[in-house]
PDB file of C-alpha atoms in Angstrom:
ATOM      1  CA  UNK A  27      82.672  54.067 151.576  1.00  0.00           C
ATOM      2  CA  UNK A  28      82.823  55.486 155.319  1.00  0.00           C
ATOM      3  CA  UNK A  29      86.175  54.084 156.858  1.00  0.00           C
ATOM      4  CA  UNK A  30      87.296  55.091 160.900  1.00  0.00           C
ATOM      5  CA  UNK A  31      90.752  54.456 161.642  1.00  0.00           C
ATOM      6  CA  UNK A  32      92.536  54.943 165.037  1.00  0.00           C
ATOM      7  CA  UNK A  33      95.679  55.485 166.122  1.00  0.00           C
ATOM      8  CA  UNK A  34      97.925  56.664 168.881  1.00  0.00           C
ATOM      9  CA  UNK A  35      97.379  54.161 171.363  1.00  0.00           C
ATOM     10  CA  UNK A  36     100.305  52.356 173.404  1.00  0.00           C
ATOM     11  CA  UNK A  37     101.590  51.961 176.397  1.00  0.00           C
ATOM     12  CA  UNK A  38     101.971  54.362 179.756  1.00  0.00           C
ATOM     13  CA  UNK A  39     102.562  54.674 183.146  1.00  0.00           C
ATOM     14  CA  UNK A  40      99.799  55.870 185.709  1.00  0.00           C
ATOM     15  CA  UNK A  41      99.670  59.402 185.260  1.00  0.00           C
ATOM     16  CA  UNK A  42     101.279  60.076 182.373  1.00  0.00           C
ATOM     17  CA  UNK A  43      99.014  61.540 178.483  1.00  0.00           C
ATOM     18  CA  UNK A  44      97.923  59.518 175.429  1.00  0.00           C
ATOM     19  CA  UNK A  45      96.686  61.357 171.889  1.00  0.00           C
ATOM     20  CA  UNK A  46      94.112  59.227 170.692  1.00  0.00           C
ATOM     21  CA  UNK A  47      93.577  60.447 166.600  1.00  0.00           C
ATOM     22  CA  UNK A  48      90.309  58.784 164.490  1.00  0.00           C
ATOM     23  CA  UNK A  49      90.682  59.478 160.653  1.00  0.00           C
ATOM     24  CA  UNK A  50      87.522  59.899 159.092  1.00  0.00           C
ATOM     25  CA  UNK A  51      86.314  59.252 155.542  1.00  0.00           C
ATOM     26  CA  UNK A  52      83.262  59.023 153.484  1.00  0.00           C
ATOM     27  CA  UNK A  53      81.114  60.623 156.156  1.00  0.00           C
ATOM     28  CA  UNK A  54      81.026  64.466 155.178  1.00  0.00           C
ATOM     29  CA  UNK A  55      79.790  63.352 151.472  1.00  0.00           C
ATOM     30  CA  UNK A  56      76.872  61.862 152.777  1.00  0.00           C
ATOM     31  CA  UNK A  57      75.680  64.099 155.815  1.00  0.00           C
ATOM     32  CA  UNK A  58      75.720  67.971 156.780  1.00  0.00           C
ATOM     33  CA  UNK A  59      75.684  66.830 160.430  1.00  0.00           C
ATOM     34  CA  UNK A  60      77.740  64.332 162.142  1.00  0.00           C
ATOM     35  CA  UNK A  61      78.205  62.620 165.737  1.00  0.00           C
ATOM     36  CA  UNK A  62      81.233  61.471 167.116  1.00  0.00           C
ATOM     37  CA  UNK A  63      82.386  59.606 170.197  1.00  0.00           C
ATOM     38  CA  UNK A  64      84.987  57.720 171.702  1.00  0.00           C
ATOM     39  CA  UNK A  65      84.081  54.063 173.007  1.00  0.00           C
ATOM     40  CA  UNK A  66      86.143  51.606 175.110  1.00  0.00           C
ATOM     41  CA  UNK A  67      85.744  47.993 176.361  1.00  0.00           C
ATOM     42  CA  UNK A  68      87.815  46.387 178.478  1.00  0.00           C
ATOM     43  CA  UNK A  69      88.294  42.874 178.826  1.00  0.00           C
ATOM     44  CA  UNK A  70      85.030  40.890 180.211  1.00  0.00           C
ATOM     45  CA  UNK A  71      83.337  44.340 180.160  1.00  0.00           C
ATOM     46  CA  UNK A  72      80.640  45.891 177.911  1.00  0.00           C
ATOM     47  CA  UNK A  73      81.959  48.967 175.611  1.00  0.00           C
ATOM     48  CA  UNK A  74      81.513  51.868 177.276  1.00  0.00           C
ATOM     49  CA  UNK A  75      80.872  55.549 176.210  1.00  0.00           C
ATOM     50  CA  UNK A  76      83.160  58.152 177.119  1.00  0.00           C
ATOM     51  CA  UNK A  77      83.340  61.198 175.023  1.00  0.00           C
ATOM     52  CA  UNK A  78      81.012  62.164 172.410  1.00  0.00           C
ATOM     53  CA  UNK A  79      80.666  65.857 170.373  1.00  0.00           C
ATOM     54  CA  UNK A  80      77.894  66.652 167.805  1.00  0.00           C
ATOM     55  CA  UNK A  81      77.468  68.358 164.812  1.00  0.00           C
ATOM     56  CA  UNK A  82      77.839  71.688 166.527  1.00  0.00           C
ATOM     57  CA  UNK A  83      80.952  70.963 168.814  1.00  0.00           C
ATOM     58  CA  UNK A  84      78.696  70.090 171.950  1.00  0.00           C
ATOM     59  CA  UNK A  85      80.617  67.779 173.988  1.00  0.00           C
ATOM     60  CA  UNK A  86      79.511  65.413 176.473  1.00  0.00           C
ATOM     61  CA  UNK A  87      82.186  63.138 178.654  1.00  0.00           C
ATOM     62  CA  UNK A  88      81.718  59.905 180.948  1.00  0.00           C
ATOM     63  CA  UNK A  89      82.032  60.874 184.720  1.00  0.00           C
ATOM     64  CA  UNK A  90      84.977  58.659 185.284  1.00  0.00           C
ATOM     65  CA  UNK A  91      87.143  60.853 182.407  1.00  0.00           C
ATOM     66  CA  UNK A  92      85.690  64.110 183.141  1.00  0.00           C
ATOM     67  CA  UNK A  93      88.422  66.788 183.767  1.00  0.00           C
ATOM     68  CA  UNK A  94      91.171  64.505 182.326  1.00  0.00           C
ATOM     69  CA  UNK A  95      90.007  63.407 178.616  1.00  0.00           C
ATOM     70  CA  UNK A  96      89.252  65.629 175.586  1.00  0.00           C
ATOM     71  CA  UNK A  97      87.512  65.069 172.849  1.00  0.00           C
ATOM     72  CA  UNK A  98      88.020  67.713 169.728  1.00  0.00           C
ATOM     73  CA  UNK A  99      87.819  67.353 166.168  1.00  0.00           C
ATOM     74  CA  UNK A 100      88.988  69.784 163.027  1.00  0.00           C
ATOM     75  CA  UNK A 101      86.870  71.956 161.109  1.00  0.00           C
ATOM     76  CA  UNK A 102      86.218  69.655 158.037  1.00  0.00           C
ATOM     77  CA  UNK A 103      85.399  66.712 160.669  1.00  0.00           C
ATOM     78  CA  UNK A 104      87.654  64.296 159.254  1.00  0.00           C
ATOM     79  CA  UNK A 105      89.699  63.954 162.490  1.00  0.00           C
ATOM     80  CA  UNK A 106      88.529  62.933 165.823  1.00  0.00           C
ATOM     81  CA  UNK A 107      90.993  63.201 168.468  1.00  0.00           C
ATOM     82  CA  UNK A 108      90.800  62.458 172.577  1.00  0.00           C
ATOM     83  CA  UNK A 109      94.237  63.510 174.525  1.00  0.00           C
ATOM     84  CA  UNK A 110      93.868  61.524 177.420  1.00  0.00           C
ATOM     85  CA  UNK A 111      95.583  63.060 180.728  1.00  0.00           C
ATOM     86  CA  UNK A 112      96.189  61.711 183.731  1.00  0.00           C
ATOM     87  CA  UNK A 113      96.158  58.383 182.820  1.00  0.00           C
ATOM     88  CA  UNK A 114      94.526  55.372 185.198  1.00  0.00           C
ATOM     89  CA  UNK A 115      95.130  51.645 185.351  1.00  0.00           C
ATOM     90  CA  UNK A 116      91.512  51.665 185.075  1.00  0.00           C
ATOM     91  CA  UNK A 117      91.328  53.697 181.552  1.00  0.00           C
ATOM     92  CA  UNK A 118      93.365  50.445 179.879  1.00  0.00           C
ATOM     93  CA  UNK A 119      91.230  49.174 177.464  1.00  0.00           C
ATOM     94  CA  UNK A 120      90.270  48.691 173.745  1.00  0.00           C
ATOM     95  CA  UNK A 121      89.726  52.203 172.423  1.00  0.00           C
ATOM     96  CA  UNK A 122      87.203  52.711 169.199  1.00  0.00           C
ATOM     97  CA  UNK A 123      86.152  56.185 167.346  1.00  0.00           C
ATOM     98  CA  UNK A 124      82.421  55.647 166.349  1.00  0.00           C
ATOM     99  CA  UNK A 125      80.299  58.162 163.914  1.00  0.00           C
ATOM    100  CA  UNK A 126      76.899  58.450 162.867  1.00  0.00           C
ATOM    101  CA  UNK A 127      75.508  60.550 160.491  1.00  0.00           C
ATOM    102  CA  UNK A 128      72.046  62.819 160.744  1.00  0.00           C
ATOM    103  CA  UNK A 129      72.887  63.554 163.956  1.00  0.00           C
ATOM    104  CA  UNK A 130      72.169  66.702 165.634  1.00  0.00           C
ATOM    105  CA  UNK A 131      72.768  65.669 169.421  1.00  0.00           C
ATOM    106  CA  UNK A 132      74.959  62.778 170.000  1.00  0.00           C
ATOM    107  CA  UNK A 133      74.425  60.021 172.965  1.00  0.00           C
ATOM    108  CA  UNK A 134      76.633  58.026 174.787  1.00  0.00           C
ATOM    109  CA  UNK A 135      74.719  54.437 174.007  1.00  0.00           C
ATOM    110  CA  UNK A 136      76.193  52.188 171.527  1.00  0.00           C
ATOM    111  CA  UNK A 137      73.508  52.078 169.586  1.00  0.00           C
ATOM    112  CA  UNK A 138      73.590  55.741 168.787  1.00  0.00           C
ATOM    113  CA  UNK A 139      76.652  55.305 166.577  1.00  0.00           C
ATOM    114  CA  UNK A 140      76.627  53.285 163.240  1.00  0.00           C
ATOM    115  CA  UNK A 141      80.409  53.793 161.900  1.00  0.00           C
ATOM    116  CA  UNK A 142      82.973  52.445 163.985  1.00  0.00           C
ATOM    117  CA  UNK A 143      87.070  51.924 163.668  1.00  0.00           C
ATOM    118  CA  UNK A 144      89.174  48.540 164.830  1.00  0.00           C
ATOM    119  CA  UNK A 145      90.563  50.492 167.608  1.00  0.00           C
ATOM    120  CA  UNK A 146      93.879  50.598 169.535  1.00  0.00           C
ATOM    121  CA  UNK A 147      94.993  49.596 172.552  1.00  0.00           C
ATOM    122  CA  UNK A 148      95.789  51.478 175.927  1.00  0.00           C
ATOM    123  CA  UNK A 149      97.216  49.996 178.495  1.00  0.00           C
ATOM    124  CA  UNK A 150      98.053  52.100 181.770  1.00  0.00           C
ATOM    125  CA  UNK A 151     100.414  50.174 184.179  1.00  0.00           C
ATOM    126  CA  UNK A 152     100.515  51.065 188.359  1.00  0.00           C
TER     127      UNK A 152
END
């Protein structure tokens, strides 16, 4: 069974650093390759790509988070982290680790992505 489970979201001020983790099970059994991303959706908006990083630690980053988020992940791929820097009123949002398996380049569409996590929160006050 392939379960994605977030944590280390909260609460910050504008310009302060979040440590998003994903833990990641079932996935490595199943596949020799593996996709990851981060996703967020704010409310009234659609979820949004904003990191991904394939099978062979290519990463790709939304425009808006470039320079200021990073997305990594440890050698036996069962964690998924993005430290968020420099923190935005506009990054607050739902925050989800997706996976999907097979992959060899990952994309930033939804629909790319077939595991997913609850999420946690960010919120970034002014």
């Amino acid at each position: 069974q392939v379960q994605l489970v977030e944590s280390g979201g909260g609460s910050v001020q504008a310009g302060g650093s979040l440590r998003l983790s994903c833990s990641v099970s079932g996935l490595t059994e199943m596949y020799s390759s593996i996709c990851m991303g981060w996703f967020r959706q704010a409310p009234g908006k659609e979820r949004e790509g904003i990191a991904t990083i394939d099978s062979d630690g290519r990463t790709n980053y939304r425009d808006s988070v470039k320079g200021r988020f990073t997305i990594s992940q440890d050698n036996a791929k069962n964690t998924l982290l993005l430290q968020m820097n420099s923190l935005k009123p506009d990054d607050s949002a739902m925050y989800y680790c997706a996976a999907v398996g097979g992959c060899l380049v990952a994309t930033m569409r939804r629909t790319g992505f077939d595991w997913w996590g609850q999420g946690t929160q960010v919120t970034v006050s002014s």
